């Protein structure tokens, strides 16, 4: 069953009805109406619900899992924006954000947009590509709400979302300075230890079976480098050895260099 058939949109409060209808129409999802009606449809596994004007994803048969939403203002993303370490972060080093160089980054597997937001907060221009309509709908809602917040509106103005298959976008988009890839990889931990959004997405989105196929077009597209985020236990994408790797506790960034990042022009 496809994502668009196994999911529907509902509202929690009647004041959310108009937004829920617009989201269902835009993304071509089924519209249920009141959230209570969802429990009467046994074939429905996932629900996109508008709750106080915030779009959330829930799994109806796992209520304890909680709701997943995109929030660029508060929570973990807000904390990382304020205290994450700026350009000293590993992701900043991986994309080559140094010496005043702010690349245009194409995030071809955008997901919930957290890494893209970090890079945008450091001055990069981001093009985000997300092929799953459910994830894209959550991300679009988060970007729309963030654009109305004075704290982060300037940051999200540097983020452009494209809903399209990643492979098609990689071959059709204009050159990017850096291509960033973070394909979903099976978690090594037991399911109880996996974050709630990962559990939901693994069931809804499934594995990125074509992940290895992304590397070659990404290398063709990237002007300077391709950065691949991988779990520490995962093999390199397409079994291709990277130019260098930046290792962290649970993950690493594999960096494939096409050419050196330019040095800033000398001051006159």
PDB file of C-alpha atoms in Angstrom:
ATOM      1  CA  UNK A   1       0.000   0.000   0.000  1.00  0.00           C
ATOM      2  CA  UNK A   2       1.413   3.402  -0.955  1.00  0.00           C
ATOM      3  CA  UNK A   3       1.914   6.192   1.538  1.00  0.00           C
ATOM      4  CA  UNK A   4      -0.878   8.255   0.025  1.00  0.00           C
ATOM      5  CA  UNK A   5      -3.340   5.373   0.481  1.00  0.00           C
ATOM      6  CA  UNK A   6      -2.295   4.317   3.989  1.00  0.00           C
ATOM      7  CA  UNK A   7      -2.449   7.799   5.463  1.00  0.00           C
ATOM      8  CA  UNK A   8      -5.058  10.504   5.856  1.00  0.00           C
ATOM      9  CA  UNK A   9      -5.337  14.041   7.204  1.00  0.00           C
ATOM     10  CA  UNK A  10      -7.546  15.074  10.109  1.00  0.00           C
ATOM     11  CA  UNK A  11      -7.916  17.958  12.542  1.00  0.00           C
ATOM     12  CA  UNK A  12      -7.812  17.848  16.331  1.00  0.00           C
ATOM     13  CA  UNK A  13      -9.773  21.060  16.912  1.00  0.00           C
ATOM     14  CA  UNK A  14     -12.431  22.526  14.637  1.00  0.00           C
ATOM     15  CA  UNK A  15     -10.306  25.669  14.288  1.00  0.00           C
ATOM     16  CA  UNK A  16      -7.750  23.496  12.456  1.00  0.00           C
ATOM     17  CA  UNK A  17     -10.242  22.226   9.866  1.00  0.00           C
ATOM     18  CA  UNK A  18      -9.409  24.677   7.077  1.00  0.00           C
ATOM     19  CA  UNK A  19      -5.682  24.015   7.307  1.00  0.00           C
ATOM     20  CA  UNK A  20      -6.242  20.249   7.370  1.00  0.00           C
ATOM     21  CA  UNK A  21      -8.364  20.449   4.217  1.00  0.00           C
ATOM     22  CA  UNK A  22      -5.738  22.525   2.394  1.00  0.00           C
ATOM     23  CA  UNK A  23      -2.958  20.115   3.328  1.00  0.00           C
ATOM     24  CA  UNK A  24      -4.963  17.094   2.190  1.00  0.00           C
ATOM     25  CA  UNK A  25      -5.767  18.771  -1.112  1.00  0.00           C
ATOM     26  CA  UNK A  26      -2.221  19.988  -1.778  1.00  0.00           C
ATOM     27  CA  UNK A  27      -0.550  16.647  -1.049  1.00  0.00           C
ATOM     28  CA  UNK A  28      -3.424  14.537  -2.411  1.00  0.00           C
ATOM     29  CA  UNK A  29      -4.090  12.696   0.829  1.00  0.00           C
ATOM     30  CA  UNK A  30      -7.462  11.435   1.996  1.00  0.00           C
ATOM     31  CA  UNK A  31      -9.278  13.908   4.230  1.00  0.00           C
ATOM     32  CA  UNK A  32     -11.156  12.485   7.211  1.00  0.00           C
ATOM     33  CA  UNK A  33     -12.183  15.541   9.197  1.00  0.00           C
ATOM     34  CA  UNK A  34     -12.389  15.116  12.944  1.00  0.00           C
ATOM     35  CA  UNK A  35      -9.540  13.030  14.361  1.00  0.00           C
ATOM     36  CA  UNK A  36     -12.021  10.800  16.172  1.00  0.00           C
ATOM     37  CA  UNK A  37     -13.182   9.489  12.806  1.00  0.00           C
ATOM     38  CA  UNK A  38      -9.735   8.013  12.157  1.00  0.00           C
ATOM     39  CA  UNK A  39     -10.170   5.417  14.889  1.00  0.00           C
ATOM     40  CA  UNK A  40     -13.180   4.053  12.999  1.00  0.00           C
ATOM     41  CA  UNK A  41     -11.069   3.154   9.956  1.00  0.00           C
ATOM     42  CA  UNK A  42      -9.130  -0.034  10.807  1.00  0.00           C
ATOM     43  CA  UNK A  43      -7.209   0.019   7.514  1.00  0.00           C
ATOM     44  CA  UNK A  44      -5.703   3.399   8.381  1.00  0.00           C
ATOM     45  CA  UNK A  45      -2.261   2.999   9.975  1.00  0.00           C
ATOM     46  CA  UNK A  46      -0.851   6.544   9.982  1.00  0.00           C
ATOM     47  CA  UNK A  47      -2.482   9.912  10.431  1.00  0.00           C
ATOM     48  CA  UNK A  48      -1.369  13.436   9.665  1.00  0.00           C
ATOM     49  CA  UNK A  49      -3.231  15.576  12.158  1.00  0.00           C
ATOM     50  CA  UNK A  50      -3.362  19.349  12.447  1.00  0.00           C
ATOM     51  CA  UNK A  51      -3.138  20.187  16.131  1.00  0.00           C
ATOM     52  CA  UNK A  52      -3.298  23.901  17.012  1.00  0.00           C
ATOM     53  CA  UNK A  53      -2.107  24.744  13.475  1.00  0.00           C
ATOM     54  CA  UNK A  54       0.844  22.321  13.699  1.00  0.00           C
ATOM     55  CA  UNK A  55       0.998  19.306  11.384  1.00  0.00           C
ATOM     56  CA  UNK A  56       1.906  16.094  13.203  1.00  0.00           C
ATOM     57  CA  UNK A  57       2.401  12.468  12.195  1.00  0.00           C
ATOM     58  CA  UNK A  58       1.081   9.717  14.453  1.00  0.00           C
ATOM     59  CA  UNK A  59       0.830   5.932  14.201  1.00  0.00           C
ATOM     60  CA  UNK A  60      -2.675   5.038  15.232  1.00  0.00           C
ATOM     61  CA  UNK A  61      -1.855   1.608  16.648  1.00  0.00           C
ATOM     62  CA  UNK A  62       1.079   2.948  18.698  1.00  0.00           C
ATOM     63  CA  UNK A  63      -0.327   5.928  20.637  1.00  0.00           C
ATOM     64  CA  UNK A  64       2.536   5.822  23.155  1.00  0.00           C
ATOM     65  CA  UNK A  65       5.030   6.560  20.383  1.00  0.00           C
ATOM     66  CA  UNK A  66       3.801  10.134  20.302  1.00  0.00           C
ATOM     67  CA  UNK A  67       3.584  12.613  17.461  1.00  0.00           C
ATOM     68  CA  UNK A  68       6.350  13.687  15.108  1.00  0.00           C
ATOM     69  CA  UNK A  69       6.467  17.272  13.848  1.00  0.00           C
ATOM     70  CA  UNK A  70       9.016  19.695  12.417  1.00  0.00           C
ATOM     71  CA  UNK A  71       9.945  22.448  14.852  1.00  0.00           C
ATOM     72  CA  UNK A  72      12.765  24.812  13.875  1.00  0.00           C
ATOM     73  CA  UNK A  73      12.208  27.157  16.827  1.00  0.00           C
ATOM     74  CA  UNK A  74      12.168  25.162  20.049  1.00  0.00           C
ATOM     75  CA  UNK A  75      13.221  21.735  21.292  1.00  0.00           C
ATOM     76  CA  UNK A  76      16.403  19.995  20.199  1.00  0.00           C
ATOM     77  CA  UNK A  77      16.751  22.051  17.018  1.00  0.00           C
ATOM     78  CA  UNK A  78      16.428  25.314  18.909  1.00  0.00           C
ATOM     79  CA  UNK A  79      18.983  24.195  21.475  1.00  0.00           C
ATOM     80  CA  UNK A  80      21.423  23.174  18.758  1.00  0.00           C
ATOM     81  CA  UNK A  81      20.984  26.522  17.022  1.00  0.00           C
ATOM     82  CA  UNK A  82      21.901  28.384  20.202  1.00  0.00           C
ATOM     83  CA  UNK A  83      24.522  26.083  21.711  1.00  0.00           C
ATOM     84  CA  UNK A  84      25.589  23.677  18.960  1.00  0.00           C
ATOM     85  CA  UNK A  85      29.067  25.065  18.396  1.00  0.00           C
ATOM     86  CA  UNK A  86      28.670  27.128  15.224  1.00  0.00           C
ATOM     87  CA  UNK A  87      31.209  26.470  12.521  1.00  0.00           C
ATOM     88  CA  UNK A  88      33.107  24.170  14.830  1.00  0.00           C
ATOM     89  CA  UNK A  89      30.471  21.467  14.355  1.00  0.00           C
ATOM     90  CA  UNK A  90      31.485  18.362  12.438  1.00  0.00           C
ATOM     91  CA  UNK A  91      28.830  18.925   9.781  1.00  0.00           C
ATOM     92  CA  UNK A  92      30.206  22.410   9.120  1.00  0.00           C
ATOM     93  CA  UNK A  93      33.691  20.977   8.687  1.00  0.00           C
ATOM     94  CA  UNK A  94      32.360  18.244   6.414  1.00  0.00           C
ATOM     95  CA  UNK A  95      30.744  20.632   3.911  1.00  0.00           C
ATOM     96  CA  UNK A  96      33.832  22.875   3.967  1.00  0.00           C
ATOM     97  CA  UNK A  97      32.308  25.810   5.764  1.00  0.00           C
ATOM     98  CA  UNK A  98      35.482  27.679   6.557  1.00  0.00           C
ATOM     99  CA  UNK A  99      37.433  30.808   5.707  1.00  0.00           C
ATOM    100  CA  UNK A 100      34.267  32.697   4.850  1.00  0.00           C
ATOM    101  CA  UNK A 101      33.121  30.131   2.288  1.00  0.00           C
ATOM    102  CA  UNK A 102      29.346  29.518   2.439  1.00  0.00           C
ATOM    103  CA  UNK A 103      28.449  26.862  -0.128  1.00  0.00           C
ATOM    104  CA  UNK A 104      25.141  26.242  -1.832  1.00  0.00           C
ATOM    105  CA  UNK A 105      24.241  22.828  -0.441  1.00  0.00           C
ATOM    106  CA  UNK A 106      21.828  20.436  -2.116  1.00  0.00           C
ATOM    107  CA  UNK A 107      20.400  18.159   0.572  1.00  0.00           C
ATOM    108  CA  UNK A 108      19.080  15.341  -1.591  1.00  0.00           C
ATOM    109  CA  UNK A 109      17.601  13.320   1.298  1.00  0.00           C
ATOM    110  CA  UNK A 110      16.169  16.137   3.396  1.00  0.00           C
ATOM    111  CA  UNK A 111      13.991  14.194   5.854  1.00  0.00           C
ATOM    112  CA  UNK A 112      12.909  16.492   8.679  1.00  0.00           C
ATOM    113  CA  UNK A 113      15.447  19.116   7.612  1.00  0.00           C
ATOM    114  CA  UNK A 114      17.452  19.272  10.818  1.00  0.00           C
ATOM    115  CA  UNK A 115      20.926  19.107   9.299  1.00  0.00           C
ATOM    116  CA  UNK A 116      19.856  21.484   6.546  1.00  0.00           C
ATOM    117  CA  UNK A 117      18.641  23.962   9.163  1.00  0.00           C
ATOM    118  CA  UNK A 118      21.993  23.811  10.941  1.00  0.00           C
ATOM    119  CA  UNK A 119      23.811  24.642   7.710  1.00  0.00           C
ATOM    120  CA  UNK A 120      21.332  27.409   6.868  1.00  0.00           C
ATOM    121  CA  UNK A 121      21.844  28.889  10.343  1.00  0.00           C
ATOM    122  CA  UNK A 122      25.557  29.085   9.507  1.00  0.00           C
ATOM    123  CA  UNK A 123      24.893  31.067   6.336  1.00  0.00           C
ATOM    124  CA  UNK A 124      24.589  28.395   3.629  1.00  0.00           C
ATOM    125  CA  UNK A 125      21.940  28.388   0.921  1.00  0.00           C
ATOM    126  CA  UNK A 126      20.035  25.093   1.022  1.00  0.00           C
ATOM    127  CA  UNK A 127      17.998  23.267  -1.578  1.00  0.00           C
ATOM    128  CA  UNK A 128      16.142  20.450   0.141  1.00  0.00           C
ATOM    129  CA  UNK A 129      14.863  17.485  -1.862  1.00  0.00           C
ATOM    130  CA  UNK A 130      12.424  15.066  -0.207  1.00  0.00           C
ATOM    131  CA  UNK A 131      10.638  12.407  -2.216  1.00  0.00           C
ATOM    132  CA  UNK A 132       8.235  10.996   0.374  1.00  0.00           C
ATOM    133  CA  UNK A 133       5.042  13.095   0.370  1.00  0.00           C
ATOM    134  CA  UNK A 134       4.344  12.570   4.077  1.00  0.00           C
ATOM    135  CA  UNK A 135       7.806  13.704   5.142  1.00  0.00           C
ATOM    136  CA  UNK A 136       7.709  16.551   2.624  1.00  0.00           C
ATOM    137  CA  UNK A 137       4.356  17.710   4.021  1.00  0.00           C
ATOM    138  CA  UNK A 138       5.756  17.773   7.564  1.00  0.00           C
ATOM    139  CA  UNK A 139       8.843  19.653   6.413  1.00  0.00           C
ATOM    140  CA  UNK A 140       6.841  22.173   4.387  1.00  0.00           C
ATOM    141  CA  UNK A 141       4.636  22.864   7.408  1.00  0.00           C
ATOM    142  CA  UNK A 142       7.664  23.374   9.641  1.00  0.00           C
ATOM    143  CA  UNK A 143       9.240  25.780   7.165  1.00  0.00           C
ATOM    144  CA  UNK A 144       6.003  27.730   6.790  1.00  0.00           C
ATOM    145  CA  UNK A 145       5.587  28.167  10.530  1.00  0.00           C
ATOM    146  CA  UNK A 146       9.250  29.058  10.988  1.00  0.00           C
ATOM    147  CA  UNK A 147       8.994  31.751   8.323  1.00  0.00           C
ATOM    148  CA  UNK A 148       6.577  33.575  10.627  1.00  0.00           C
ATOM    149  CA  UNK A 149       8.910  33.479  13.629  1.00  0.00           C
ATOM    150  CA  UNK A 150      11.304  36.393  14.098  1.00  0.00           C
ATOM    151  CA  UNK A 151      13.999  34.172  15.632  1.00  0.00           C
ATOM    152  CA  UNK A 152      14.421  31.873  12.652  1.00  0.00           C
ATOM    153  CA  UNK A 153      12.679  33.499   9.665  1.00  0.00           C
ATOM    154  CA  UNK A 154      15.970  34.717   8.201  1.00  0.00           C
ATOM    155  CA  UNK A 155      17.473  31.243   8.489  1.00  0.00           C
ATOM    156  CA  UNK A 156      14.585  29.437   6.812  1.00  0.00           C
ATOM    157  CA  UNK A 157      14.546  32.039   4.024  1.00  0.00           C
ATOM    158  CA  UNK A 158      17.745  30.315   2.865  1.00  0.00           C
ATOM    159  CA  UNK A 159      15.962  26.943   2.645  1.00  0.00           C
ATOM    160  CA  UNK A 160      14.026  25.911  -0.473  1.00  0.00           C
ATOM    161  CA  UNK A 161      12.050  22.658  -0.479  1.00  0.00           C
ATOM    162  CA  UNK A 162      11.499  20.532  -3.583  1.00  0.00           C
ATOM    163  CA  UNK A 163       9.233  17.490  -3.447  1.00  0.00           C
ATOM    164  CA  UNK A 164      10.621  15.113  -6.043  1.00  0.00           C
ATOM    165  CA  UNK A 165      12.493  11.831  -6.374  1.00  0.00           C
ATOM    166  CA  UNK A 166      16.090  12.482  -5.351  1.00  0.00           C
ATOM    167  CA  UNK A 167      17.642  10.820  -8.394  1.00  0.00           C
ATOM    168  CA  UNK A 168      15.565  12.909 -10.798  1.00  0.00           C
ATOM    169  CA  UNK A 169      16.430  16.083  -8.918  1.00  0.00           C
ATOM    170  CA  UNK A 170      20.124  15.309  -8.874  1.00  0.00           C
ATOM    171  CA  UNK A 171      20.182  15.025 -12.649  1.00  0.00           C
ATOM    172  CA  UNK A 172      17.881  17.969 -13.378  1.00  0.00           C
ATOM    173  CA  UNK A 173      19.029  20.629 -10.889  1.00  0.00           C
ATOM    174  CA  UNK A 174      21.769  23.101 -11.614  1.00  0.00           C
ATOM    175  CA  UNK A 175      25.178  22.488 -10.129  1.00  0.00           C
ATOM    176  CA  UNK A 176      25.532  22.769  -6.366  1.00  0.00           C
ATOM    177  CA  UNK A 177      28.726  23.485  -4.486  1.00  0.00           C
ATOM    178  CA  UNK A 178      28.096  20.567  -2.132  1.00  0.00           C
ATOM    179  CA  UNK A 179      25.673  17.641  -2.285  1.00  0.00           C
ATOM    180  CA  UNK A 180      24.644  16.246   1.101  1.00  0.00           C
ATOM    181  CA  UNK A 181      23.256  12.718   1.436  1.00  0.00           C
ATOM    182  CA  UNK A 182      21.801  11.065   4.525  1.00  0.00           C
ATOM    183  CA  UNK A 183      19.971   7.964   3.276  1.00  0.00           C
ATOM    184  CA  UNK A 184      18.059   5.869   5.755  1.00  0.00           C
ATOM    185  CA  UNK A 185      20.031   2.880   6.991  1.00  0.00           C
ATOM    186  CA  UNK A 186      18.704   0.003   9.147  1.00  0.00           C
ATOM    187  CA  UNK A 187      19.225   0.774  12.820  1.00  0.00           C
ATOM    188  CA  UNK A 188      21.539  -1.542  14.720  1.00  0.00           C
ATOM    189  CA  UNK A 189      19.790  -1.091  18.042  1.00  0.00           C
ATOM    190  CA  UNK A 190      16.645  -2.928  19.061  1.00  0.00           C
ATOM    191  CA  UNK A 191      13.411  -1.202  18.092  1.00  0.00           C
ATOM    192  CA  UNK A 192      12.688  -0.026  21.646  1.00  0.00           C
ATOM    193  CA  UNK A 193      15.851   2.080  21.605  1.00  0.00           C
ATOM    194  CA  UNK A 194      15.191   3.778  18.285  1.00  0.00           C
ATOM    195  CA  UNK A 195      13.939   7.352  18.352  1.00  0.00           C
ATOM    196  CA  UNK A 196      10.218   7.683  17.774  1.00  0.00           C
ATOM    197  CA  UNK A 197      10.535   9.444  14.426  1.00  0.00           C
ATOM    198  CA  UNK A 198      12.905   6.748  13.184  1.00  0.00           C
ATOM    199  CA  UNK A 199      10.439   4.037  14.157  1.00  0.00           C
ATOM    200  CA  UNK A 200       7.611   5.795  12.366  1.00  0.00           C
ATOM    201  CA  UNK A 201       9.659   6.494   9.261  1.00  0.00           C
ATOM    202  CA  UNK A 202      11.055   2.998   8.951  1.00  0.00           C
ATOM    203  CA  UNK A 203       7.536   1.643   8.763  1.00  0.00           C
ATOM    204  CA  UNK A 204       6.170   4.415   6.586  1.00  0.00           C
ATOM    205  CA  UNK A 205       9.077   5.122   4.237  1.00  0.00           C
ATOM    206  CA  UNK A 206      10.992   1.848   4.357  1.00  0.00           C
ATOM    207  CA  UNK A 207      14.635   1.409   3.445  1.00  0.00           C
ATOM    208  CA  UNK A 208      16.396   3.597   0.900  1.00  0.00           C
ATOM    209  CA  UNK A 209      17.007   0.687  -1.441  1.00  0.00           C
ATOM    210  CA  UNK A 210      18.443   2.950  -4.124  1.00  0.00           C
ATOM    211  CA  UNK A 211      20.779   4.813  -1.771  1.00  0.00           C
ATOM    212  CA  UNK A 212      23.924   3.495  -3.475  1.00  0.00           C
ATOM    213  CA  UNK A 213      22.652   4.844  -6.785  1.00  0.00           C
ATOM    214  CA  UNK A 214      22.715   8.402  -5.434  1.00  0.00           C
ATOM    215  CA  UNK A 215      26.464   8.688  -5.104  1.00  0.00           C
ATOM    216  CA  UNK A 216      27.468   8.748  -8.781  1.00  0.00           C
ATOM    217  CA  UNK A 217      25.005  11.488  -9.863  1.00  0.00           C
ATOM    218  CA  UNK A 218      25.843  13.418  -6.706  1.00  0.00           C
ATOM    219  CA  UNK A 219      29.523  13.383  -7.624  1.00  0.00           C
ATOM    220  CA  UNK A 220      28.655  14.552 -11.139  1.00  0.00           C
ATOM    221  CA  UNK A 221      26.569  17.404  -9.755  1.00  0.00           C
ATOM    222  CA  UNK A 222      28.713  18.657  -6.865  1.00  0.00           C
ATOM    223  CA  UNK A 223      31.242  21.308  -7.757  1.00  0.00           C
ATOM    224  CA  UNK A 224      33.461  20.774  -4.740  1.00  0.00           C
ATOM    225  CA  UNK A 225      32.386  17.754  -2.707  1.00  0.00           C
ATOM    226  CA  UNK A 226      29.767  15.217  -1.702  1.00  0.00           C
ATOM    227  CA  UNK A 227      29.136  14.598   1.993  1.00  0.00           C
ATOM    228  CA  UNK A 228      27.453  11.364   3.095  1.00  0.00           C
ATOM    229  CA  UNK A 229      26.224  10.904   6.649  1.00  0.00           C
ATOM    230  CA  UNK A 230      26.483   7.273   7.747  1.00  0.00           C
ATOM    231  CA  UNK A 231      26.059   5.315  10.982  1.00  0.00           C
ATOM    232  CA  UNK A 232      29.457   4.414  12.360  1.00  0.00           C
ATOM    233  CA  UNK A 233      28.832   0.717  11.675  1.00  0.00           C
ATOM    234  CA  UNK A 234      27.611   1.168   8.072  1.00  0.00           C
ATOM    235  CA  UNK A 235      29.820   0.593   5.011  1.00  0.00           C
ATOM    236  CA  UNK A 236      30.590   3.519   2.675  1.00  0.00           C
ATOM    237  CA  UNK A 237      27.873   4.356   0.194  1.00  0.00           C
ATOM    238  CA  UNK A 238      28.204   2.185  -2.939  1.00  0.00           C
ATOM    239  CA  UNK A 239      31.278   0.668  -1.234  1.00  0.00           C
ATOM    240  CA  UNK A 240      33.272   3.637  -2.537  1.00  0.00           C
ATOM    241  CA  UNK A 241      36.074   4.764  -0.265  1.00  0.00           C
ATOM    242  CA  UNK A 242      35.745   8.446   0.636  1.00  0.00           C
ATOM    243  CA  UNK A 243      38.516  11.016   0.341  1.00  0.00           C
ATOM    244  CA  UNK A 244      38.312  11.477   4.101  1.00  0.00           C
ATOM    245  CA  UNK A 245      35.942  10.803   6.979  1.00  0.00           C
ATOM    246  CA  UNK A 246      34.972  12.763  10.060  1.00  0.00           C
ATOM    247  CA  UNK A 247      34.114  10.337  12.844  1.00  0.00           C
ATOM    248  CA  UNK A 248      31.710  10.955  15.708  1.00  0.00           C
ATOM    249  CA  UNK A 249      30.364   8.728  18.467  1.00  0.00           C
ATOM    250  CA  UNK A 250      27.480   7.154  16.548  1.00  0.00           C
ATOM    251  CA  UNK A 251      27.851   8.550  13.041  1.00  0.00           C
ATOM    252  CA  UNK A 252      30.455   9.761  10.594  1.00  0.00           C
ATOM    253  CA  UNK A 253      30.646  12.044   7.575  1.00  0.00           C
ATOM    254  CA  UNK A 254      32.238  10.495   4.488  1.00  0.00           C
ATOM    255  CA  UNK A 255      33.595  13.274   2.285  1.00  0.00           C
ATOM    256  CA  UNK A 256      34.199  12.768  -1.443  1.00  0.00           C
ATOM    257  CA  UNK A 257      36.255  15.638  -2.835  1.00  0.00           C
ATOM    258  CA  UNK A 258      35.934  16.744  -6.466  1.00  0.00           C
ATOM    259  CA  UNK A 259      38.125  19.810  -6.104  1.00  0.00           C
ATOM    260  CA  UNK A 260      39.532  21.988  -3.351  1.00  0.00           C
ATOM    261  CA  UNK A 261      37.354  24.651  -1.777  1.00  0.00           C
ATOM    262  CA  UNK A 262      38.502  28.082  -2.963  1.00  0.00           C
ATOM    263  CA  UNK A 263      40.468  30.293  -0.657  1.00  0.00           C
ATOM    264  CA  UNK A 264      39.010  33.725   0.049  1.00  0.00           C
ATOM    265  CA  UNK A 265      40.332  36.591  -2.063  1.00  0.00           C
ATOM    266  CA  UNK A 266      43.165  38.418  -0.378  1.00  0.00           C
ATOM    267  CA  UNK A 267      42.268  41.755   1.093  1.00  0.00           C
ATOM    268  CA  UNK A 268      43.525  44.728  -0.869  1.00  0.00           C
TER     269      UNK A 268
END
